[in-house]
């Protein structure tokens, strides 16, 4: 069961299908989507619909495909409290995760993303297509990495950080909790918690 029938949900469906996992259906709070199809899979109802929630943990597993961190967190907590389950990982079968990398649960890892030896990916992260997680790089929880970004060796990324697409973060840099890095930026020094930076070299948005 996929929570969220938006872009991310559609991409998650493709990821599960790349692993021959059958999708039972989508749940989405936008009532206009109910009974419509995402490709060939139906949006069954809302994310709090007990009639469908009761299957989770018994007949199927759950994946949260909501890119708004607040919504994703609330949905993860609901699944833990109400259904006593953790969302599964959605890892494309053409992503390359080193056997020497560590990865938690509830993560979205799209096609051609890679994670090198000694790298760590926390829980509930969204790692878009073609991103590179370098040797011994560390990602916290609820981190988002845009398509084609390069997180070089030894970089440390705190919880809830947002990295836009096409970003380069040079080796060893630390990005504080909740910081945001604009698309196309080159980050050459530390970014403090909660800061927004962009550009080459990336600078703080005033
Ligand atoms: C950096 C970012 C997160 C800031 O978002 P925001 O808080 O909504 O801020 P705004 O878009 O209002 O931008 C604020 C200012 O920064 C500038 N700016 C923002 N991002 C920029 C970027 N990547 N490069 C250059 N300038 C940028 C804007 O032009 C604006 O300047 P102004 O105040 O002179 O008009 C966002 O612009 C961004 O780059 N998002 C990445 C999107 C992406 O890659 N998505 C896919 C991955 S999931």
mmCIF file of N, CA and C in Angstrom, residues 111-200:
data_model
loop_
_atom_site.group_PDB
_atom_site.id
_atom_site.type_symbol
_atom_site.label_atom_id
_atom_site.label_comp_id
_atom_site.label_asym_id
_atom_site.label_seq_id
_atom_site.Cartn_x
_atom_site.Cartn_y
_atom_site.Cartn_z
ATOM 1 N N UNK A 111 16.123 4.985 -9.259
ATOM 2 C CA UNK A 111 16.991 4.326 -10.236
ATOM 3 C C UNK A 111 18.367 5.011 -10.343
ATOM 4 N N UNK A 112 19.405 4.189 -10.375
ATOM 5 C CA UNK A 112 20.790 4.633 -10.571
ATOM 6 C C UNK A 112 21.367 5.448 -9.425
ATOM 7 N N UNK A 113 20.646 5.545 -8.302
ATOM 8 C CA UNK A 113 21.280 6.165 -7.128
ATOM 9 C C UNK A 113 22.284 5.146 -6.592
ATOM 10 N N UNK A 114 23.348 5.647 -5.940
ATOM 11 C CA UNK A 114 24.309 4.692 -5.380
ATOM 12 C C UNK A 114 24.745 5.121 -3.991
ATOM 13 N N UNK A 115 25.066 4.138 -3.181
ATOM 14 C CA UNK A 115 25.573 4.386 -1.822
ATOM 15 C C UNK A 115 26.840 3.554 -1.658
ATOM 16 N N UNK A 116 27.939 4.239 -1.347
ATOM 17 C CA UNK A 116 29.272 3.609 -1.336
ATOM 18 C C UNK A 116 29.541 2.898 -0.004
ATOM 19 N N UNK A 117 30.622 2.123 0.048
ATOM 20 C CA UNK A 117 30.963 1.412 1.283
ATOM 21 C C UNK A 117 31.116 2.366 2.464
ATOM 22 N N UNK A 118 30.623 1.929 3.609
ATOM 23 C CA UNK A 118 30.773 2.734 4.824
ATOM 24 C C UNK A 118 29.797 3.882 4.914
ATOM 25 N N UNK A 119 28.947 4.069 3.889
ATOM 26 C CA UNK A 119 27.961 5.160 3.975
ATOM 27 C C UNK A 119 26.782 4.698 4.828
ATOM 28 N N UNK A 120 26.074 5.692 5.411
ATOM 29 C CA UNK A 120 24.931 5.383 6.266
ATOM 30 C C UNK A 120 23.750 6.215 5.819
ATOM 31 N N UNK A 121 22.631 5.559 5.609
ATOM 32 C CA UNK A 121 21.377 6.249 5.279
ATOM 33 C C UNK A 121 20.415 5.936 6.421
ATOM 34 N N UNK A 122 19.852 6.970 7.040
ATOM 35 C CA UNK A 122 18.958 6.776 8.195
ATOM 36 C C UNK A 122 17.622 6.177 7.788
ATOM 37 N N UNK A 123 16.535 6.766 8.308
ATOM 38 C CA UNK A 123 15.184 6.272 8.033
ATOM 39 C C UNK A 123 14.367 7.344 7.308
ATOM 40 N N UNK A 124 13.466 6.902 6.450
ATOM 41 C CA UNK A 124 12.484 7.786 5.800
ATOM 42 C C UNK A 124 13.133 8.873 4.939
ATOM 43 N N UNK A 125 14.269 8.569 4.341
ATOM 44 C CA UNK A 125 14.924 9.528 3.429
ATOM 45 C C UNK A 125 14.375 9.341 2.016
ATOM 46 N N UNK A 126 14.484 10.409 1.213
ATOM 47 C CA UNK A 126 14.074 10.349 -0.195
ATOM 48 C C UNK A 126 15.314 10.658 -1.032
ATOM 49 N N UNK A 127 15.794 9.660 -1.736
ATOM 50 C CA UNK A 127 17.027 9.817 -2.517
ATOM 51 C C UNK A 127 16.660 9.620 -3.976
ATOM 52 N N UNK A 128 16.676 10.723 -4.711
ATOM 53 C CA UNK A 128 16.178 10.682 -6.089
ATOM 54 C C UNK A 128 17.208 10.065 -7.034
ATOM 55 N N UNK A 129 16.752 9.855 -8.273
ATOM 56 C CA UNK A 129 17.535 9.141 -9.283
ATOM 57 C C UNK A 129 18.919 9.757 -9.490
ATOM 58 N N UNK A 130 19.882 8.894 -9.740
ATOM 59 C CA UNK A 130 21.253 9.277 -10.122
ATOM 60 C C UNK A 130 21.996 10.056 -9.046
ATOM 61 N N UNK A 131 21.560 9.994 -7.789
ATOM 62 C CA UNK A 131 22.393 10.664 -6.773
ATOM 63 C C UNK A 131 23.476 9.712 -6.295
ATOM 64 N N UNK A 132 24.557 10.323 -5.822
ATOM 65 C CA UNK A 132 25.719 9.548 -5.382
ATOM 66 C C UNK A 132 25.959 9.842 -3.900
ATOM 67 N N UNK A 133 25.950 8.798 -3.090
ATOM 68 C CA UNK A 133 26.275 8.941 -1.665
ATOM 69 C C UNK A 133 27.663 8.311 -1.492
ATOM 70 N N UNK A 134 28.656 9.155 -1.194
ATOM 71 C CA UNK A 134 30.051 8.722 -1.219
ATOM 72 C C UNK A 134 30.458 7.869 -0.028
ATOM 73 N N UNK A 135 31.709 7.433 -0.088
ATOM 74 C CA UNK A 135 32.263 6.569 0.959
ATOM 75 C C UNK A 135 32.155 7.253 2.322
ATOM 76 N N UNK A 136 31.595 6.542 3.278
ATOM 77 C CA UNK A 136 31.481 6.995 4.672
ATOM 78 C C UNK A 136 30.675 8.281 4.834
ATOM 79 N N UNK A 137 29.881 8.655 3.836
ATOM 80 C CA UNK A 137 28.961 9.789 4.004
ATOM 81 C C UNK A 137 27.817 9.331 4.911
ATOM 82 N N UNK A 138 27.273 10.274 5.705
ATOM 83 C CA UNK A 138 26.222 9.895 6.659
ATOM 84 C C UNK A 138 24.990 10.774 6.469
ATOM 85 N N UNK A 139 23.838 10.134 6.285
ATOM 86 C CA UNK A 139 22.567 10.862 6.168
ATOM 87 C C UNK A 139 21.726 10.528 7.393
ATOM 88 N N UNK A 140 21.117 11.546 8.003
ATOM 89 C CA UNK A 140 20.231 11.326 9.153
ATOM 90 C C UNK A 140 18.878 10.788 8.694
ATOM 91 N N UNK A 141 17.814 11.164 9.425
ATOM 92 C CA UNK A 141 16.454 10.711 9.108
ATOM 93 C C UNK A 141 15.696 11.808 8.359
ATOM 94 N N UNK A 142 14.745 11.428 7.525
ATOM 95 C CA UNK A 142 13.887 12.374 6.791
ATOM 96 C C UNK A 142 14.705 13.351 5.938
ATOM 97 N N UNK A 143 15.817 12.872 5.394
ATOM 98 C CA UNK A 143 16.653 13.700 4.507
ATOM 99 C C UNK A 143 16.146 13.540 3.073
ATOM 100 N N UNK A 144 16.161 14.634 2.286
ATOM 101 C CA UNK A 144 15.798 14.535 0.865
ATOM 102 C C UNK A 144 16.985 14.959 0.015
ATOM 103 N N UNK A 145 17.310 14.139 -0.971
ATOM 104 C CA UNK A 145 18.429 14.435 -1.885
ATOM 105 C C UNK A 145 17.867 14.483 -3.303
ATOM 106 N N UNK A 146 17.998 15.639 -3.972
ATOM 107 C CA UNK A 146 17.464 15.810 -5.319
ATOM 108 C C UNK A 146 18.233 15.000 -6.352
ATOM 109 N N UNK A 147 17.603 14.805 -7.505
ATOM 110 C CA UNK A 147 18.180 13.973 -8.564
ATOM 111 C C UNK A 147 19.559 14.485 -8.979
ATOM 112 N N UNK A 148 20.484 13.540 -9.163
ATOM 113 C CA UNK A 148 21.800 13.865 -9.703
ATOM 114 C C UNK A 148 22.735 14.565 -8.743
ATOM 115 N N UNK A 149 22.404 14.620 -7.463
ATOM 116 C CA UNK A 149 23.301 15.293 -6.509
ATOM 117 C C UNK A 149 24.435 14.367 -6.098
ATOM 118 N N UNK A 150 25.583 14.983 -5.787
ATOM 119 C CA UNK A 150 26.750 14.203 -5.383
ATOM 120 C C UNK A 150 27.125 14.583 -3.953
ATOM 121 N N UNK A 151 26.984 13.620 -3.067
ATOM 122 C CA UNK A 151 27.326 13.812 -1.658
ATOM 123 C C UNK A 151 28.652 13.085 -1.489
ATOM 124 N N UNK A 152 29.737 13.862 -1.438
ATOM 125 C CA UNK A 152 31.059 13.226 -1.484
ATOM 126 C C UNK A 152 31.437 12.542 -0.168
ATOM 127 N N UNK A 153 32.604 11.887 -0.202
ATOM 128 C CA UNK A 153 33.044 11.050 0.927
ATOM 129 C C UNK A 153 33.052 11.838 2.235
ATOM 130 N N UNK A 154 32.577 11.190 3.282
ATOM 131 C CA UNK A 154 32.689 11.750 4.634
ATOM 132 C C UNK A 154 31.750 12.897 4.953
ATOM 133 N N UNK A 155 30.875 13.275 4.018
ATOM 134 C CA UNK A 155 29.922 14.372 4.302
ATOM 135 C C UNK A 155 28.933 13.885 5.359
ATOM 136 N N UNK A 156 28.531 14.801 6.271
ATOM 137 C CA UNK A 156 27.525 14.440 7.284
ATOM 138 C C UNK A 156 26.311 15.328 7.129
ATOM 139 N N UNK A 157 25.165 14.712 6.946
ATOM 140 C CA UNK A 157 23.925 15.451 6.696
ATOM 141 C C UNK A 157 22.944 15.160 7.825
ATOM 142 N N UNK A 158 22.487 16.224 8.503
ATOM 143 C CA UNK A 158 21.604 16.070 9.665
ATOM 144 C C UNK A 158 20.181 15.706 9.265
ATOM 145 N N UNK A 159 19.357 15.446 10.277
ATOM 146 C CA UNK A 159 17.954 15.081 10.054
ATOM 147 C C UNK A 159 17.233 16.203 9.292
ATOM 148 N N UNK A 160 16.287 15.809 8.467
ATOM 149 C CA UNK A 160 15.352 16.721 7.796
ATOM 150 C C UNK A 160 16.012 17.744 6.884
ATOM 151 N N UNK A 161 17.221 17.459 6.423
ATOM 152 C CA UNK A 161 17.889 18.369 5.479
ATOM 153 C C UNK A 161 17.284 18.171 4.087
ATOM 154 N N UNK A 162 17.154 19.274 3.345
ATOM 155 C CA UNK A 162 16.664 19.215 1.961
ATOM 156 C C UNK A 162 17.792 19.645 1.024
ATOM 157 N N UNK A 163 18.187 18.754 0.126
ATOM 158 C CA UNK A 163 19.211 19.070 -0.878
ATOM 159 C C UNK A 163 18.510 19.057 -2.233
ATOM 160 N N UNK A 164 18.534 20.167 -2.966
ATOM 161 C CA UNK A 164 17.890 20.248 -4.280
ATOM 162 C C UNK A 164 18.592 19.352 -5.296
ATOM 163 N N UNK A 165 18.108 19.384 -6.548
ATOM 164 C CA UNK A 165 18.737 18.521 -7.550
ATOM 165 C C UNK A 165 20.025 19.141 -8.081
ATOM 166 N N UNK A 166 20.921 18.282 -8.537
ATOM 167 C CA UNK A 166 22.185 18.727 -9.147
ATOM 168 C C UNK A 166 23.112 19.462 -8.207
ATOM 169 N N UNK A 167 23.109 19.092 -6.942
ATOM 170 C CA UNK A 167 23.981 19.754 -5.946
ATOM 171 C C UNK A 167 25.267 18.935 -5.785
ATOM 172 N N UNK A 168 26.371 19.643 -5.558
ATOM 173 C CA UNK A 168 27.617 18.957 -5.196
ATOM 174 C C UNK A 168 28.002 19.397 -3.790
ATOM 175 N N UNK A 169 28.255 18.441 -2.934
ATOM 176 C CA UNK A 169 28.743 18.766 -1.589
ATOM 177 C C UNK A 169 30.133 18.157 -1.478
ATOM 178 N N UNK A 170 31.130 19.012 -1.262
ATOM 179 C CA UNK A 170 32.504 18.504 -1.278
ATOM 180 C C UNK A 170 32.780 17.686 -0.023
ATOM 181 N N UNK A 171 33.813 16.879 -0.125
ATOM 182 C CA UNK A 171 34.181 15.921 0.925
ATOM 183 C C UNK A 171 34.244 16.539 2.309
ATOM 184 N N UNK A 172 33.709 15.830 3.275
ATOM 185 C CA UNK A 172 33.924 16.164 4.679
ATOM 186 C C UNK A 172 33.065 17.287 5.242
ATOM 187 N N UNK A 173 32.191 17.897 4.409
ATOM 188 C CA UNK A 173 31.375 19.021 4.885
ATOM 189 C C UNK A 173 30.232 18.505 5.776
ATOM 190 N N UNK A 174 29.828 19.337 6.749
ATOM 191 C CA UNK A 174 28.711 18.985 7.631
ATOM 192 C C UNK A 174 27.530 19.909 7.341
ATOM 193 N N UNK A 175 26.351 19.330 7.198
ATOM 194 C CA UNK A 175 25.131 20.111 6.944
ATOM 195 C C UNK A 175 24.211 19.909 8.145
ATOM 196 N N UNK A 176 23.866 21.005 8.837
ATOM 197 C CA UNK A 176 23.092 20.907 10.082
ATOM 198 C C UNK A 176 21.624 20.586 9.848
ATOM 199 N N UNK A 177 20.977 20.129 10.911
ATOM 200 C CA UNK A 177 19.581 19.696 10.884
ATOM 201 C C UNK A 177 18.660 20.728 10.220
ATOM 202 N N UNK A 178 17.803 20.262 9.326
ATOM 203 C CA UNK A 178 16.769 21.115 8.738
ATOM 204 C C UNK A 178 17.273 22.158 7.748
ATOM 205 N N UNK A 179 18.573 22.124 7.391
ATOM 206 C CA UNK A 179 19.094 23.091 6.415
ATOM 207 C C UNK A 179 18.557 22.761 5.017
ATOM 208 N N UNK A 180 18.596 23.780 4.104
ATOM 209 C CA UNK A 180 18.157 23.558 2.722
ATOM 210 C C UNK A 180 19.249 24.052 1.770
ATOM 211 N N UNK A 181 19.496 23.265 0.737
ATOM 212 C CA UNK A 181 20.508 23.640 -0.255
ATOM 213 C C UNK A 181 19.808 23.741 -1.608
ATOM 214 N N UNK A 182 19.880 24.919 -2.247
ATOM 215 C CA UNK A 182 19.177 25.173 -3.508
ATOM 216 C C UNK A 182 19.730 24.337 -4.651
ATOM 217 N N UNK A 183 18.857 24.070 -5.639
ATOM 218 C CA UNK A 183 19.220 23.268 -6.799
ATOM 219 C C UNK A 183 20.481 23.832 -7.469
ATOM 220 N N UNK A 184 21.358 22.944 -7.899
ATOM 221 C CA UNK A 184 22.547 23.338 -8.667
ATOM 222 C C UNK A 184 23.683 23.936 -7.859
ATOM 223 N N UNK A 185 23.595 23.892 -6.541
ATOM 224 C CA UNK A 185 24.627 24.543 -5.716
ATOM 225 C C UNK A 185 25.872 23.682 -5.547
ATOM 226 N N UNK A 186 26.978 24.359 -5.235
ATOM 227 C CA UNK A 186 28.216 23.665 -4.869
ATOM 228 C C UNK A 186 28.549 24.094 -3.436
ATOM 229 N N UNK A 187 28.476 23.161 -2.521
ATOM 230 C CA UNK A 187 28.669 23.480 -1.101
ATOM 231 C C UNK A 187 30.095 23.127 -0.727
ATOM 232 N N UNK A 188 30.861 24.139 -0.297
ATOM 233 C CA UNK A 188 32.287 23.888 -0.005
ATOM 234 C C UNK A 188 32.626 24.043 1.478
ATOM 235 N N UNK A 189 31.636 24.481 2.270
ATOM 236 C CA UNK A 189 31.904 24.642 3.713
ATOM 237 C C UNK A 189 30.672 24.254 4.506
ATOM 238 N N UNK A 190 30.772 24.245 5.840
ATOM 239 C CA UNK A 190 29.660 23.785 6.670
ATOM 240 C C UNK A 190 28.422 24.663 6.526
ATOM 241 N N UNK A 191 27.251 24.044 6.641
ATOM 242 C CA UNK A 191 25.978 24.779 6.625
ATOM 243 C C UNK A 191 25.336 24.557 7.987
ATOM 244 N N UNK A 192 24.941 25.670 8.633
ATOM 245 C CA UNK A 192 24.377 25.539 9.987
ATOM 246 C C UNK A 192 22.942 25.037 9.943
ATOM 247 N N UNK A 193 22.499 24.484 11.063
ATOM 248 C CA UNK A 193 21.127 23.984 11.183
ATOM 249 C C UNK A 193 20.141 25.069 10.782
ATOM 250 N N UNK A 194 19.153 24.704 9.979
ATOM 251 C CA UNK A 194 18.063 25.623 9.620
ATOM 252 C C UNK A 194 18.403 26.644 8.543
ATOM 253 N N UNK A 195 19.657 26.717 8.110
ATOM 254 C CA UNK A 195 20.036 27.702 7.081
ATOM 255 C C UNK A 195 19.586 27.269 5.688
ATOM 256 N N UNK A 196 19.354 28.263 4.800
ATOM 257 C CA UNK A 196 19.136 27.976 3.374
ATOM 258 C C UNK A 196 20.307 28.565 2.602
ATOM 259 N N UNK A 197 20.947 27.755 1.767
ATOM 260 C CA UNK A 197 22.076 28.239 0.965
ATOM 261 C C UNK A 197 21.853 27.863 -0.493
ATOM 262 N N UNK A 198 22.448 28.623 -1.402
ATOM 263 C CA UNK A 198 22.479 28.221 -2.802
ATOM 264 C C UNK A 198 23.611 28.920 -3.519
ATOM 265 N N UNK A 199 23.907 28.461 -4.725
ATOM 266 C CA UNK A 199 24.917 29.089 -5.579
ATOM 267 C C UNK A 199 26.234 28.337 -5.568
ATOM 268 N N UNK A 200 27.207 28.877 -6.335
ATOM 269 C CA UNK A 200 28.544 28.291 -6.426
ATOM 270 C C UNK A 200 29.577 29.396 -6.228
#
